[in-house]
mmCIF file of C-alpha atoms in Angstrom:
data_model
loop_
_atom_site.group_PDB
_atom_site.id
_atom_site.type_symbol
_atom_site.label_atom_id
_atom_site.label_comp_id
_atom_site.label_asym_id
_atom_site.label_seq_id
_atom_site.Cartn_x
_atom_site.Cartn_y
_atom_site.Cartn_z
ATOM 1 C CA MET A 1 -67.363 11.971 91.073
ATOM 2 C CA THR A 2 -64.687 14.627 91.373
ATOM 3 C CA PRO A 3 -64.418 15.812 95.003
ATOM 4 C CA SER A 4 -65.933 19.224 95.671
ATOM 5 C CA PRO A 5 -63.679 22.256 96.244
ATOM 6 C CA PRO A 6 -62.375 22.742 99.799
ATOM 7 C CA GLU A 7 -64.690 24.422 102.243
ATOM 8 C CA PRO A 8 -64.393 28.201 101.763
ATOM 9 C CA GLY A 9 -62.697 30.429 104.262
ATOM 10 C CA THR A 10 -63.682 33.934 105.243
ATOM 11 C CA ASP A 11 -62.976 35.534 101.846
ATOM 12 C CA THR A 12 -65.981 37.129 100.193
ATOM 13 C CA ALA A 13 -67.220 36.832 96.617
ATOM 14 C CA PRO A 14 -67.002 39.918 94.377
ATOM 15 C CA GLY A 15 -69.868 42.250 95.153
ATOM 16 C CA ALA A 16 -70.916 40.299 98.225
ATOM 17 C CA GLY A 17 -71.091 41.653 101.745
ATOM 18 C CA ALA A 18 -68.153 41.181 104.070
ATOM 19 C CA ASP A 19 -70.043 38.499 105.989
ATOM 20 C CA ARG A 20 -70.886 36.387 102.914
ATOM 21 C CA ARG A 21 -68.713 33.298 102.445
ATOM 22 C CA ILE A 22 -67.763 32.000 99.016
ATOM 23 C CA SER A 23 -70.020 29.133 97.955
ATOM 24 C CA ARG A 24 -68.946 26.119 95.923
ATOM 25 C CA LYS A 25 -70.820 27.541 92.961
ATOM 26 C CA SER A 26 -68.883 30.805 93.214
ATOM 27 C CA LEU A 27 -65.693 28.777 93.138
ATOM 28 C CA LEU A 28 -66.860 27.039 89.969
ATOM 29 C CA ARG A 29 -67.430 30.420 88.344
ATOM 30 C CA ALA A 30 -64.027 31.623 89.502
ATOM 31 C CA ALA A 31 -62.481 28.571 87.877
ATOM 32 C CA VAL A 32 -64.065 29.604 84.576
ATOM 33 C CA ALA A 33 -62.662 33.104 84.854
ATOM 34 C CA ALA A 34 -59.230 31.623 85.533
ATOM 35 C CA GLY A 35 -59.418 29.431 82.430
ATOM 36 C CA ALA A 36 -59.945 26.091 84.165
ATOM 37 C CA ALA A 37 -61.593 23.252 82.251
ATOM 38 C CA VAL A 38 -65.400 23.323 82.526
ATOM 39 C CA PRO A 39 -68.281 21.573 80.755
ATOM 40 C CA LEU A 40 -69.078 23.139 77.393
ATOM 41 C CA LEU A 41 -72.141 23.626 75.263
ATOM 42 C CA ALA A 42 -72.296 22.014 71.845
ATOM 43 C CA THR A 43 -71.172 25.374 70.437
ATOM 44 C CA GLY A 44 -67.904 25.083 72.374
ATOM 45 C CA THR A 45 -68.776 27.928 74.738
ATOM 46 C CA ALA A 46 -69.360 27.682 78.474
ATOM 47 C CA ALA A 47 -72.919 27.794 79.753
ATOM 48 C CA LEU A 48 -74.098 31.254 80.756
ATOM 49 C CA ALA A 49 -74.007 30.934 84.528
ATOM 50 C CA ARG A 50 -70.394 29.851 84.298
ATOM 51 C CA ASP A 51 -68.963 32.232 81.679
ATOM 52 C CA ALA A 52 -69.793 35.568 83.297
ATOM 53 C CA GLY A 53 -66.218 36.081 84.464
ATOM 54 C CA SER A 54 -64.750 35.645 81.003
ATOM 55 C CA GLN A 55 -67.315 38.058 79.530
ATOM 56 C CA GLY A 56 -66.392 40.842 81.932
ATOM 57 C CA ARG A 57 -69.890 41.061 83.399
ATOM 58 C CA THR A 58 -71.835 39.601 86.290
ATOM 59 C CA LEU A 59 -74.774 37.252 85.755
ATOM 60 C CA THR A 60 -76.943 36.350 88.730
ATOM 61 C CA PRO A 61 -77.494 32.576 88.905
ATOM 62 C CA THR A 62 -81.088 31.339 88.900
ATOM 63 C CA PRO A 63 -81.504 30.185 91.571
ATOM 64 C CA SER A 64 -78.368 31.055 93.540
ATOM 65 C CA CYS A 65 -76.799 28.042 95.200
ATOM 66 C CA ASP A 66 -74.951 29.220 98.273
ATOM 67 C CA ASP A 67 -74.194 26.524 100.824
ATOM 68 C CA GLY A 68 -77.396 25.839 102.756
ATOM 69 C CA ASP A 69 -79.697 27.676 100.313
ATOM 70 C CA ASP A 70 -83.289 26.635 99.682
ATOM 71 C CA PRO A 71 -84.006 23.995 97.013
ATOM 72 C CA THR A 72 -85.561 24.849 93.655
ATOM 73 C CA PRO A 73 -89.311 25.362 94.265
ATOM 74 C CA GLU A 74 -91.868 22.843 93.084
ATOM 75 C CA GLN A 75 -94.610 23.617 90.576
ATOM 76 C CA MET A 76 -97.628 21.695 89.344
ATOM 77 C CA GLU A 77 -97.166 18.934 86.772
ATOM 78 C CA GLY A 78 -100.039 20.129 84.576
ATOM 79 C CA PRO A 79 -102.215 17.977 82.307
ATOM 80 C CA TYR A 80 -99.682 17.158 79.580
ATOM 81 C CA PHE A 81 -97.028 14.998 81.258
ATOM 82 C CA LYS A 82 -96.436 11.555 79.717
ATOM 83 C CA PRO A 83 -94.241 8.855 81.311
ATOM 84 C CA ASN A 84 -91.711 6.754 79.397
ATOM 85 C CA SER A 85 -90.265 9.578 77.307
ATOM 86 C CA PRO A 86 -87.278 8.628 75.108
ATOM 87 C CA ARG A 87 -83.754 9.196 76.425
ATOM 88 C CA ARG A 88 -82.243 12.013 74.388
ATOM 89 C CA THR A 89 -80.533 15.355 74.863
ATOM 90 C CA SER A 90 -82.059 16.932 71.745
ATOM 91 C CA LEU A 91 -85.817 17.308 71.371
ATOM 92 C CA VAL A 92 -85.613 18.733 67.848
ATOM 93 C CA THR A 93 -84.989 17.481 64.327
ATOM 94 C CA ALA A 94 -83.965 19.395 61.203
ATOM 95 C CA GLY A 95 -87.636 19.911 60.400
ATOM 96 C CA THR A 96 -88.790 21.126 63.806
ATOM 97 C CA PRO A 97 -90.169 24.679 63.463
ATOM 98 C CA GLY A 98 -89.300 27.335 66.009
ATOM 99 C CA THR A 99 -86.396 29.294 67.441
ATOM 100 C CA ARG A 100 -83.622 26.944 68.508
ATOM 101 C CA LEU A 101 -82.832 26.997 72.222
ATOM 102 C CA THR A 102 -80.004 25.385 74.193
ATOM 103 C CA VAL A 103 -80.598 25.079 77.937
ATOM 104 C CA SER A 104 -77.687 24.048 80.147
ATOM 105 C CA GLY A 105 -76.669 24.120 83.774
ATOM 106 C CA TYR A 106 -75.740 22.179 86.893
ATOM 107 C CA VAL A 107 -77.824 20.168 89.334
ATOM 108 C CA PHE A 108 -76.644 20.768 92.902
ATOM 109 C CA GLY A 109 -77.535 19.327 96.294
ATOM 110 C CA ARG A 110 -78.387 21.688 99.159
ATOM 111 C CA ASN A 111 -74.698 21.864 100.086
ATOM 112 C CA CYS A 112 -73.870 22.913 96.486
ATOM 113 C CA VAL A 113 -72.102 19.672 95.575
ATOM 114 C CA PRO A 114 -72.849 18.941 91.871
ATOM 115 C CA LEU A 115 -74.931 15.762 91.537
ATOM 116 C CA PRO A 116 -74.120 13.137 88.857
ATOM 117 C CA GLY A 117 -76.679 10.719 87.447
ATOM 118 C CA VAL A 118 -79.699 12.957 88.106
ATOM 119 C CA LEU A 119 -82.678 12.116 85.895
ATOM 120 C CA LEU A 120 -84.118 15.168 84.104
ATOM 121 C CA ASP A 121 -87.355 14.679 82.152
ATOM 122 C CA PHE A 122 -88.383 17.643 79.962
ATOM 123 C CA TRP A 123 -91.616 18.339 78.091
ATOM 124 C CA GLN A 124 -93.030 21.476 76.486
ATOM 125 C CA ALA A 125 -95.380 23.024 73.927
ATOM 126 C CA ASP A 126 -94.383 23.457 70.289
ATOM 127 C CA THR A 127 -93.985 26.861 68.643
ATOM 128 C CA ALA A 128 -97.772 27.056 68.165
ATOM 129 C CA GLY A 129 -98.430 26.378 71.860
ATOM 130 C CA ALA A 130 -99.592 22.759 71.407
ATOM 131 C CA TYR A 131 -98.381 19.634 73.231
ATOM 132 C CA ASP A 132 -97.929 16.301 71.467
ATOM 133 C CA THR A 133 -100.260 13.977 73.385
ATOM 134 C CA ALA A 134 -100.132 11.158 70.815
ATOM 135 C CA GLY A 135 -96.346 10.748 70.637
ATOM 136 C CA TYR A 136 -93.182 12.163 72.179
ATOM 137 C CA THR A 137 -92.419 15.281 70.149
ATOM 138 C CA LEU A 138 -90.608 17.822 72.354
ATOM 139 C CA ARG A 139 -90.382 15.286 75.173
ATOM 140 C CA GLY A 140 -87.313 13.481 76.442
ATOM 141 C CA HIS A 141 -85.182 12.574 79.438
ATOM 142 C CA GLN A 142 -81.453 12.591 80.134
ATOM 143 C CA PHE A 143 -78.996 12.244 83.034
ATOM 144 C CA THR A 144 -76.523 14.741 84.415
ATOM 145 C CA ASN A 145 -72.937 13.779 83.667
ATOM 146 C CA ALA A 146 -70.193 13.061 86.200
ATOM 147 C CA SER A 147 -69.838 16.821 86.827
ATOM 148 C CA GLY A 148 -73.555 17.339 87.493
ATOM 149 C CA VAL A 149 -74.076 19.074 84.132
ATOM 150 C CA PHE A 150 -76.978 18.803 81.685
ATOM 151 C CA VAL A 151 -77.439 20.231 78.174
ATOM 152 C CA LEU A 152 -80.802 20.269 76.362
ATOM 153 C CA GLN A 153 -81.378 21.153 72.700
ATOM 154 C CA THR A 154 -84.951 22.305 72.066
ATOM 155 C CA ILE A 155 -86.981 25.296 70.807
ATOM 156 C CA VAL A 156 -88.561 28.307 72.461
ATOM 157 C CA PRO A 157 -92.066 27.095 73.372
ATOM 158 C CA GLY A 158 -95.142 28.884 72.075
ATOM 159 C CA LEU A 159 -97.925 30.521 74.036
ATOM 160 C CA TYR A 160 -101.380 29.174 74.785
ATOM 161 C CA PRO A 161 -104.318 30.670 76.708
ATOM 162 C CA GLY A 162 -103.643 31.381 80.375
ATOM 163 C CA ARG A 163 -99.913 30.595 80.388
ATOM 164 C CA THR A 164 -96.651 32.390 79.785
ATOM 165 C CA ARG A 165 -93.753 30.625 78.006
ATOM 166 C CA HIS A 166 -92.406 27.761 80.086
ATOM 167 C CA ILE A 167 -90.674 24.377 80.010
ATOM 168 C CA HIS A 168 -91.740 21.545 82.315
ATOM 169 C CA VAL A 169 -89.172 19.356 84.033
ATOM 170 C CA LYS A 170 -88.960 16.550 86.564
ATOM 171 C CA ALA A 171 -85.634 16.101 88.359
ATOM 172 C CA GLN A 172 -84.708 13.100 90.489
ATOM 173 C CA ALA A 173 -81.408 12.263 92.159
ATOM 174 C CA PRO A 174 -80.754 8.493 92.386
ATOM 175 C CA GLY A 175 -83.104 6.954 94.934
ATOM 176 C CA ARG A 176 -84.501 10.335 96.012
ATOM 177 C CA PRO A 177 -87.902 12.056 95.630
ATOM 178 C CA VAL A 178 -88.910 13.657 92.325
ATOM 179 C CA LEU A 179 -88.904 17.450 91.975
ATOM 180 C CA THR A 180 -91.561 18.641 89.501
ATOM 181 C CA THR A 181 -91.180 22.248 88.402
ATOM 182 C CA GLN A 182 -91.221 24.662 85.434
ATOM 183 C CA LEU A 183 -88.674 27.024 83.888
ATOM 184 C CA TYR A 184 -89.562 30.508 82.685
ATOM 185 C CA PHE A 185 -88.241 33.139 80.253
ATOM 186 C CA PRO A 186 -87.363 36.702 81.325
ATOM 187 C CA GLY A 187 -89.109 39.689 79.773
ATOM 188 C CA GLU A 188 -92.284 37.854 78.777
ATOM 189 C CA PRO A 189 -95.411 40.079 78.952
ATOM 190 C CA ARG A 190 -97.485 37.196 80.321
ATOM 191 C CA ASN A 191 -95.154 36.609 83.268
ATOM 192 C CA GLY A 192 -97.172 39.211 85.159
ATOM 193 C CA THR A 193 -100.533 37.576 84.480
ATOM 194 C CA ASP A 194 -99.699 33.864 84.785
ATOM 195 C CA ALA A 195 -100.770 32.739 88.263
ATOM 196 C CA LEU A 196 -98.137 29.973 88.279
ATOM 197 C CA PHE A 197 -95.179 32.167 87.328
ATOM 198 C CA ASP A 198 -92.375 32.261 89.910
ATOM 199 C CA PRO A 199 -89.426 34.631 89.289
ATOM 200 C CA VAL A 200 -87.128 32.250 91.187
ATOM 201 C CA LEU A 201 -87.565 29.877 88.225
ATOM 202 C CA LEU A 202 -86.443 32.351 85.567
ATOM 203 C CA MET A 203 -83.695 31.145 83.268
ATOM 204 C CA THR A 204 -80.919 33.455 82.118
ATOM 205 C CA VAL A 205 -81.351 33.788 78.349
ATOM 206 C CA ARG A 206 -79.330 35.426 75.577
ATOM 207 C CA ASP A 207 -79.364 35.524 71.775
ATOM 208 C CA ALA A 208 -76.859 33.227 70.081
ATOM 209 C CA GLY A 209 -76.384 32.892 66.325
ATOM 210 C CA GLY A 210 -80.019 33.068 65.280
ATOM 211 C CA GLY A 211 -81.169 31.052 68.283
ATOM 212 C CA LYS A 212 -81.015 31.424 72.040
ATOM 213 C CA GLU A 213 -78.923 30.013 74.874
ATOM 214 C CA ALA A 214 -80.266 29.713 78.411
ATOM 215 C CA THR A 215 -78.973 28.487 81.733
ATOM 216 C CA PHE A 216 -80.568 27.293 84.938
ATOM 217 C CA ASP A 217 -78.999 25.547 87.929
ATOM 218 C CA PHE A 218 -81.286 23.257 89.917
ATOM 219 C CA VAL A 219 -80.875 22.813 93.675
ATOM 220 C CA LEU A 220 -82.395 19.528 94.879
ATOM 221 C CA ASP A 221 -83.448 18.885 98.451
ATOM 222 C CA VAL A 222 -80.676 16.338 99.027
ATOM 223 C CA LEU A 223 -77.178 16.516 100.457
ATOM 224 C CA GLY A 224 -74.650 15.791 97.745
ATOM 225 C CA ASP A 225 -71.928 13.327 98.663
ATOM 226 C CA PRO A 226 -68.712 13.368 96.578
ATOM 227 C CA THR A 227 -68.331 9.646 97.312
ATOM 228 C CA ASP A 228 -71.705 8.719 95.798
ATOM 229 C CA PRO A 229 -71.191 6.606 92.664
ATOM 230 C CA PRO A 230 -72.763 7.942 89.468
ATOM 231 C CA THR A 231 -75.746 6.130 88.037
ATOM 232 C CA ASP A 232 -76.614 5.178 84.477
ATOM 233 C CA PRO A 233 -75.349 6.503 82.154
ATOM 234 C CA PRO A 234 -71.832 6.546 83.722
ATOM 235 C CA GLY A 235 -70.317 8.634 80.929
ATOM 236 C CA GLY A 236 -73.194 11.112 80.580
ATOM 237 C CA THR A 237 -73.522 13.189 77.425
ATOM 238 C CA TRP A 238 -70.524 13.394 75.075
ATOM 239 C CA ALA A 239 -68.709 16.720 75.366
ATOM 240 C CA PRO A 240 -65.440 18.142 74.017
ATOM 241 C CA GLY A 241 -62.501 18.574 76.359
ATOM 242 C CA ARG A 242 -63.142 15.393 78.362
ATOM 243 C CA SER A 243 -60.896 12.378 78.867
ATOM 244 C CA TYR A 244 -62.510 9.075 77.888
ATOM 245 C CA THR A 245 -61.226 5.538 78.484
ATOM 246 C CA PRO A 246 -62.213 2.247 76.826
ATOM 247 C CA GLY A 247 -65.621 1.110 78.031
ATOM 248 C CA ASP A 248 -66.952 4.572 78.867
ATOM 249 C CA ARG A 249 -70.517 5.022 77.687
ATOM 250 C CA VAL A 250 -71.937 8.318 76.448
ATOM 251 C CA THR A 251 -74.916 9.640 74.549
ATOM 252 C CA HIS A 252 -74.751 11.958 71.541
ATOM 253 C CA GLY A 253 -77.727 13.056 69.490
ATOM 254 C CA GLY A 254 -79.938 10.697 71.450
ATOM 255 C CA THR A 255 -77.808 7.621 70.620
ATOM 256 C CA GLY A 256 -75.570 5.670 72.994
ATOM 257 C CA TYR A 257 -71.900 4.923 72.220
ATOM 258 C CA VAL A 258 -69.080 2.920 73.843
ATOM 259 C CA CYS A 259 -65.502 4.261 73.874
ATOM 260 C CA LEU A 260 -62.951 2.017 72.082
ATOM 261 C CA GLN A 261 -59.696 3.959 72.659
ATOM 262 C CA ALA A 262 -58.514 6.322 75.380
ATOM 263 C CA HIS A 263 -58.505 9.929 74.173
ATOM 264 C CA THR A 264 -59.371 13.515 75.037
ATOM 265 C CA SER A 265 -62.367 14.645 73.010
ATOM 266 C CA ILE A 266 -62.353 17.704 70.764
ATOM 267 C CA ALA A 267 -64.970 19.333 68.547
ATOM 268 C CA GLY A 268 -65.219 17.321 65.346
ATOM 269 C CA TRP A 269 -64.582 14.016 67.103
ATOM 270 C CA GLU A 270 -68.224 13.436 67.943
ATOM 271 C CA PRO A 271 -68.994 9.691 68.205
ATOM 272 C CA PRO A 272 -70.707 9.311 64.804
ATOM 273 C CA ASN A 273 -67.689 10.897 63.081
ATOM 274 C CA VAL A 274 -64.918 8.704 64.509
ATOM 275 C CA PRO A 275 -65.749 4.971 64.456
ATOM 276 C CA ALA A 276 -62.160 4.231 65.536
ATOM 277 C CA LEU A 277 -62.950 5.849 68.890
ATOM 278 C CA TRP A 278 -66.632 5.065 69.394
ATOM 279 C CA ARG A 279 -68.904 2.119 68.698
ATOM 280 C CA ARG A 280 -72.674 2.464 68.701
ATOM 281 C CA ASP A 281 -74.031 0.878 71.867
#
Protein backbone atom coordinates (compact mmCIF):
# COMPACT_ATOMS: atom_id res chain seq x y z
CA MET A 1 0.00 0.00 0.00
CA THR A 2 1.20 3.49 -0.81
CA PRO A 3 2.48 5.21 2.37
CA SER A 4 0.15 7.83 3.80
CA PRO A 5 0.97 11.55 3.45
CA PRO A 6 3.34 13.01 6.06
CA GLU A 7 1.83 14.00 9.35
CA PRO A 8 0.32 17.49 8.97
CA GLY A 9 1.84 20.54 10.54
CA THR A 10 0.03 23.50 12.03
CA ASP A 11 -1.50 24.73 8.75
CA THR A 12 -5.29 24.79 8.70
CA ALA A 13 -7.69 23.52 6.05
CA PRO A 14 -9.74 26.09 4.10
CA GLY A 15 -12.67 27.22 6.19
CA ALA A 16 -11.40 25.49 9.31
CA GLY A 17 -10.60 27.17 12.59
CA ALA A 18 -7.04 28.21 13.33
CA ASP A 19 -6.65 25.31 15.76
CA ARG A 20 -7.77 22.62 13.30
CA ARG A 21 -4.96 20.57 11.76
CA ILE A 22 -5.13 19.25 8.21
CA SER A 23 -6.23 15.62 8.14
CA ARG A 24 -4.99 12.99 5.71
CA LYS A 25 -8.35 13.13 3.97
CA SER A 26 -8.02 16.89 3.48
CA LEU A 27 -4.65 16.26 1.88
CA LEU A 28 -6.23 13.76 -0.50
CA ARG A 29 -8.77 16.39 -1.54
CA ALA A 30 -6.02 18.96 -1.97
CA ALA A 31 -4.22 16.54 -4.26
CA VAL A 32 -7.33 16.39 -6.45
CA ALA A 33 -7.52 20.16 -6.66
CA ALA A 34 -3.85 20.23 -7.67
CA GLY A 35 -4.43 17.71 -10.46
CA ALA A 36 -2.75 14.72 -8.83
CA ALA A 37 -3.73 11.22 -9.93
CA VAL A 38 -6.71 9.86 -7.97
CA PRO A 39 -9.08 6.89 -8.34
CA LEU A 40 -11.80 7.52 -10.91
CA LEU A 41 -15.38 6.48 -11.41
CA ALA A 42 -16.30 4.45 -14.47
CA THR A 43 -17.37 7.74 -16.07
CA GLY A 44 -13.79 9.01 -15.83
CA THR A 45 -14.65 11.62 -13.19
CA ALA A 46 -13.42 11.71 -9.61
CA ALA A 47 -15.79 10.63 -6.86
CA LEU A 48 -17.73 13.47 -5.28
CA ALA A 49 -15.91 13.77 -1.97
CA ARG A 50 -12.66 14.14 -3.84
CA ASP A 51 -13.60 16.48 -6.71
CA ALA A 52 -14.94 19.43 -4.74
CA GLY A 53 -11.77 21.45 -5.28
CA SER A 54 -11.88 21.11 -9.04
CA GLN A 55 -15.57 22.11 -9.09
CA GLY A 56 -14.94 25.35 -7.23
CA ARG A 57 -17.22 24.42 -4.34
CA THR A 58 -16.96 22.76 -0.96
CA LEU A 59 -18.59 19.41 -0.23
CA THR A 60 -18.70 18.18 3.36
CA PRO A 61 -17.53 14.56 3.58
CA THR A 62 -19.92 12.04 5.13
CA PRO A 63 -18.64 11.22 7.65
CA SER A 64 -15.63 13.51 8.04
CA CYS A 65 -12.42 11.61 8.68
CA ASP A 66 -10.10 13.84 10.64
CA ASP A 67 -7.30 12.05 12.45
CA GLY A 68 -8.77 10.47 15.58
CA ASP A 69 -12.43 10.90 14.52
CA ASP A 70 -15.17 8.48 15.52
CA PRO A 71 -15.80 5.41 13.34
CA THR A 72 -18.84 5.10 11.08
CA PRO A 73 -21.81 4.21 13.33
CA GLU A 74 -23.35 0.76 13.31
CA GLN A 75 -26.95 0.04 12.33
CA MET A 76 -29.12 -3.05 12.50
CA GLU A 77 -28.72 -5.77 9.87
CA GLY A 78 -32.46 -6.10 9.25
CA PRO A 79 -34.30 -9.23 8.10
CA TYR A 80 -33.09 -9.40 4.49
CA PHE A 81 -29.35 -10.10 4.70
CA LYS A 82 -28.12 -13.24 2.90
CA PRO A 83 -24.57 -14.62 3.21
CA ASN A 84 -22.48 -15.84 0.26
CA SER A 85 -23.37 -13.01 -2.12
CA PRO A 86 -21.51 -13.05 -5.46
CA ARG A 87 -18.34 -10.98 -5.85
CA ARG A 88 -19.14 -8.13 -8.21
CA THR A 89 -18.93 -4.35 -8.39
CA SER A 90 -22.14 -3.96 -10.42
CA LEU A 91 -25.48 -5.12 -9.05
CA VAL A 92 -27.40 -4.25 -12.21
CA THR A 93 -27.89 -5.67 -15.70
CA ALA A 94 -29.18 -3.99 -18.85
CA GLY A 95 -32.70 -5.05 -17.90
CA THR A 96 -32.67 -3.89 -14.28
CA PRO A 97 -35.38 -1.23 -13.80
CA GLY A 98 -34.68 1.90 -11.80
CA THR A 99 -32.53 5.01 -11.73
CA ARG A 100 -28.88 4.09 -12.13
CA LEU A 101 -26.67 4.98 -9.17
CA THR A 102 -22.89 4.89 -8.76
CA VAL A 103 -21.65 4.93 -5.16
CA SER A 104 -17.93 5.43 -4.55
CA GLY A 105 -15.59 6.42 -1.76
CA TYR A 106 -12.72 5.46 0.51
CA VAL A 107 -12.53 3.19 3.53
CA PHE A 108 -10.30 4.71 6.21
CA GLY A 109 -8.98 3.54 9.57
CA ARG A 110 -9.41 5.78 12.62
CA ASN A 111 -6.11 7.50 11.80
CA CYS A 112 -7.41 8.25 8.27
CA VAL A 113 -5.05 5.85 6.51
CA PRO A 114 -6.93 4.35 3.50
CA LEU A 115 -7.46 0.61 3.99
CA PRO A 116 -6.87 -1.86 1.11
CA GLY A 117 -8.55 -5.26 0.89
CA VAL A 118 -11.62 -4.29 2.94
CA LEU A 119 -14.62 -6.52 2.26
CA LEU A 120 -17.79 -4.56 1.45
CA ASP A 121 -21.04 -6.54 1.14
CA PHE A 122 -24.02 -4.55 -0.21
CA TRP A 123 -27.71 -5.43 -0.40
CA GLN A 124 -30.82 -3.35 -1.05
CA ALA A 125 -34.44 -3.22 -2.20
CA ASP A 126 -35.36 -2.97 -5.88
CA THR A 127 -37.14 0.04 -7.37
CA ALA A 128 -40.48 -1.31 -6.08
CA GLY A 129 -39.15 -1.64 -2.52
CA ALA A 130 -38.80 -5.45 -2.58
CA TYR A 131 -35.77 -7.57 -1.64
CA ASP A 132 -34.79 -10.69 -3.57
CA THR A 133 -34.90 -13.43 -0.92
CA ALA A 134 -34.74 -16.32 -3.41
CA GLY A 135 -31.60 -15.26 -5.28
CA TYR A 136 -28.97 -12.53 -5.26
CA THR A 137 -30.49 -9.69 -7.27
CA LEU A 138 -29.13 -6.35 -6.00
CA ARG A 139 -26.71 -8.17 -3.70
CA GLY A 140 -22.95 -8.44 -4.03
CA HIS A 141 -19.58 -8.01 -2.36
CA GLN A 142 -16.29 -6.46 -3.41
CA PHE A 143 -12.93 -5.41 -1.94
CA THR A 144 -11.36 -1.98 -1.70
CA ASN A 145 -8.40 -1.58 -4.02
CA ALA A 146 -4.81 -0.81 -3.03
CA SER A 147 -5.79 2.85 -2.45
CA GLY A 148 -8.72 1.98 -0.16
CA VAL A 149 -11.28 2.87 -2.85
CA PHE A 150 -14.56 1.15 -3.74
CA VAL A 151 -17.01 1.76 -6.60
CA LEU A 152 -20.52 0.24 -6.71
CA GLN A 153 -22.91 0.29 -9.67
CA THR A 154 -26.53 -0.13 -8.58
CA ILE A 155 -29.93 1.63 -8.65
CA VAL A 156 -31.73 4.01 -6.32
CA PRO A 157 -33.67 1.68 -4.00
CA GLY A 158 -37.43 1.94 -3.69
CA LEU A 159 -39.51 2.64 -0.61
CA TYR A 160 -41.43 0.20 1.54
CA PRO A 161 -43.58 0.71 4.65
CA GLY A 162 -41.76 2.15 7.65
CA ARG A 163 -38.43 2.87 5.95
CA THR A 164 -36.79 5.68 4.03
CA ARG A 165 -34.49 4.93 1.06
CA HIS A 166 -31.35 3.14 2.18
CA ILE A 167 -28.60 0.71 1.18
CA HIS A 168 -27.31 -1.94 3.58
CA VAL A 169 -23.61 -2.70 3.85
CA LYS A 170 -21.21 -4.81 5.89
CA ALA A 171 -17.58 -3.67 5.97
CA GLN A 172 -14.70 -5.74 7.32
CA ALA A 173 -10.98 -4.99 7.29
CA PRO A 174 -8.81 -8.14 7.02
CA GLY A 175 -8.99 -10.07 10.27
CA ARG A 176 -11.04 -7.37 12.02
CA PRO A 177 -14.65 -7.17 13.29
CA VAL A 178 -17.53 -6.58 10.87
CA LEU A 179 -19.23 -3.18 10.73
CA THR A 180 -22.91 -3.48 9.77
CA THR A 181 -24.55 -0.20 8.79
CA GLN A 182 -26.84 1.55 6.27
CA LEU A 183 -26.41 4.46 3.86
CA TYR A 184 -29.07 7.12 3.35
CA PHE A 185 -30.12 9.67 0.71
CA PRO A 186 -30.41 13.41 1.44
CA GLY A 187 -33.70 15.23 0.98
CA GLU A 188 -35.94 12.19 1.43
CA PRO A 189 -39.29 13.04 3.10
CA ARG A 190 -39.20 9.81 5.11
CA ASN A 191 -35.82 10.60 6.67
CA GLY A 192 -37.71 12.47 9.38
CA THR A 193 -40.04 9.59 10.21
CA ASP A 194 -37.72 6.57 9.93
CA ALA A 195 -36.63 5.64 13.46
CA LEU A 196 -33.37 4.14 12.17
CA PHE A 197 -32.29 7.14 10.09
CA ASP A 198 -28.97 8.68 11.14
CA PRO A 199 -27.83 11.89 9.38
CA VAL A 200 -24.19 10.88 9.93
CA LEU A 201 -24.83 8.12 7.37
CA LEU A 202 -26.08 10.42 4.61
CA MET A 203 -24.35 10.04 1.27
CA THR A 204 -23.55 13.05 -0.89
CA VAL A 205 -25.64 12.64 -4.05
CA ARG A 206 -25.87 14.50 -7.35
CA ASP A 207 -27.56 14.03 -10.73
CA ALA A 208 -25.32 12.65 -13.47
CA GLY A 209 -26.41 11.98 -17.05
CA GLY A 210 -29.86 10.59 -16.34
CA GLY A 211 -28.67 8.75 -13.24
CA LYS A 212 -27.10 9.69 -9.94
CA GLU A 213 -23.62 9.63 -8.42
CA ALA A 214 -23.07 9.35 -4.67
CA THR A 215 -20.11 9.21 -2.35
CA PHE A 216 -19.54 7.98 1.17
CA ASP A 217 -16.28 7.43 3.06
CA PHE A 218 -16.34 4.75 5.75
CA VAL A 219 -14.22 5.05 8.90
CA LEU A 220 -13.59 1.65 10.50
CA ASP A 221 -12.65 1.18 14.13
CA VAL A 222 -9.12 0.01 13.28
CA LEU A 223 -5.77 1.73 12.99
CA GLY A 224 -4.59 1.65 9.40
CA ASP A 225 -0.99 0.58 8.89
CA PRO A 226 0.69 1.56 5.58
CA THR A 227 2.84 -1.58 5.89
CA ASP A 228 -0.15 -3.95 6.01
CA PRO A 229 -0.21 -6.13 2.89
CA PRO A 230 -3.39 -5.99 0.80
CA THR A 231 -5.67 -8.99 0.78
CA ASP A 232 -7.50 -10.72 -2.05
CA PRO A 233 -8.01 -9.36 -4.63
CA PRO A 234 -4.52 -7.74 -4.81
CA GLY A 235 -5.35 -5.66 -7.88
CA GLY A 236 -8.83 -4.56 -6.79
CA THR A 237 -11.29 -3.25 -9.36
CA TRP A 238 -9.96 -2.25 -12.79
CA ALA A 239 -9.74 1.52 -13.19
CA PRO A 240 -8.26 3.88 -15.79
CA GLY A 241 -5.07 5.75 -15.00
CA ARG A 242 -3.43 2.89 -13.08
CA SER A 243 -0.17 1.08 -13.78
CA TYR A 244 -0.53 -2.69 -14.08
CA THR A 245 2.20 -5.33 -14.29
CA PRO A 246 2.05 -8.95 -15.48
CA GLY A 247 0.28 -11.13 -12.93
CA ASP A 248 -1.85 -8.36 -11.42
CA ARG A 249 -5.42 -9.50 -10.86
CA VAL A 250 -8.44 -7.22 -11.17
CA THR A 251 -12.19 -7.44 -11.46
CA HIS A 252 -14.29 -5.70 -14.11
CA GLY A 253 -18.02 -6.15 -14.56
CA GLY A 254 -18.00 -8.87 -11.93
CA THR A 255 -15.38 -10.97 -13.77
CA GLY A 256 -11.76 -11.54 -12.75
CA TYR A 257 -8.83 -10.92 -15.12
CA VAL A 258 -5.04 -11.42 -15.03
CA CYS A 259 -2.69 -8.82 -16.55
CA LEU A 260 -0.48 -10.14 -19.40
CA GLN A 261 1.59 -7.03 -20.25
CA ALA A 262 2.74 -4.02 -18.24
CA HIS A 263 0.76 -0.91 -19.15
CA THR A 264 -1.04 2.15 -17.82
CA SER A 265 -4.78 1.73 -18.24
CA ILE A 266 -6.98 4.19 -20.10
CA ALA A 267 -10.71 4.35 -20.83
CA GLY A 268 -11.45 1.95 -23.67
CA TRP A 269 -8.83 -0.56 -22.54
CA GLU A 270 -11.17 -2.37 -20.18
CA PRO A 271 -10.15 -6.04 -19.78
CA PRO A 272 -12.83 -7.54 -22.07
CA ASN A 273 -11.78 -5.18 -24.88
CA VAL A 274 -8.04 -5.91 -24.96
CA PRO A 275 -7.20 -9.64 -24.81
CA ALA A 276 -3.55 -8.77 -25.49
CA LEU A 277 -3.41 -7.11 -22.06
CA TRP A 278 -5.85 -9.17 -20.00
CA ARG A 279 -6.77 -12.83 -19.74
CA ARG A 280 -9.95 -13.97 -18.03
CA ASP A 281 -9.04 -15.48 -14.67
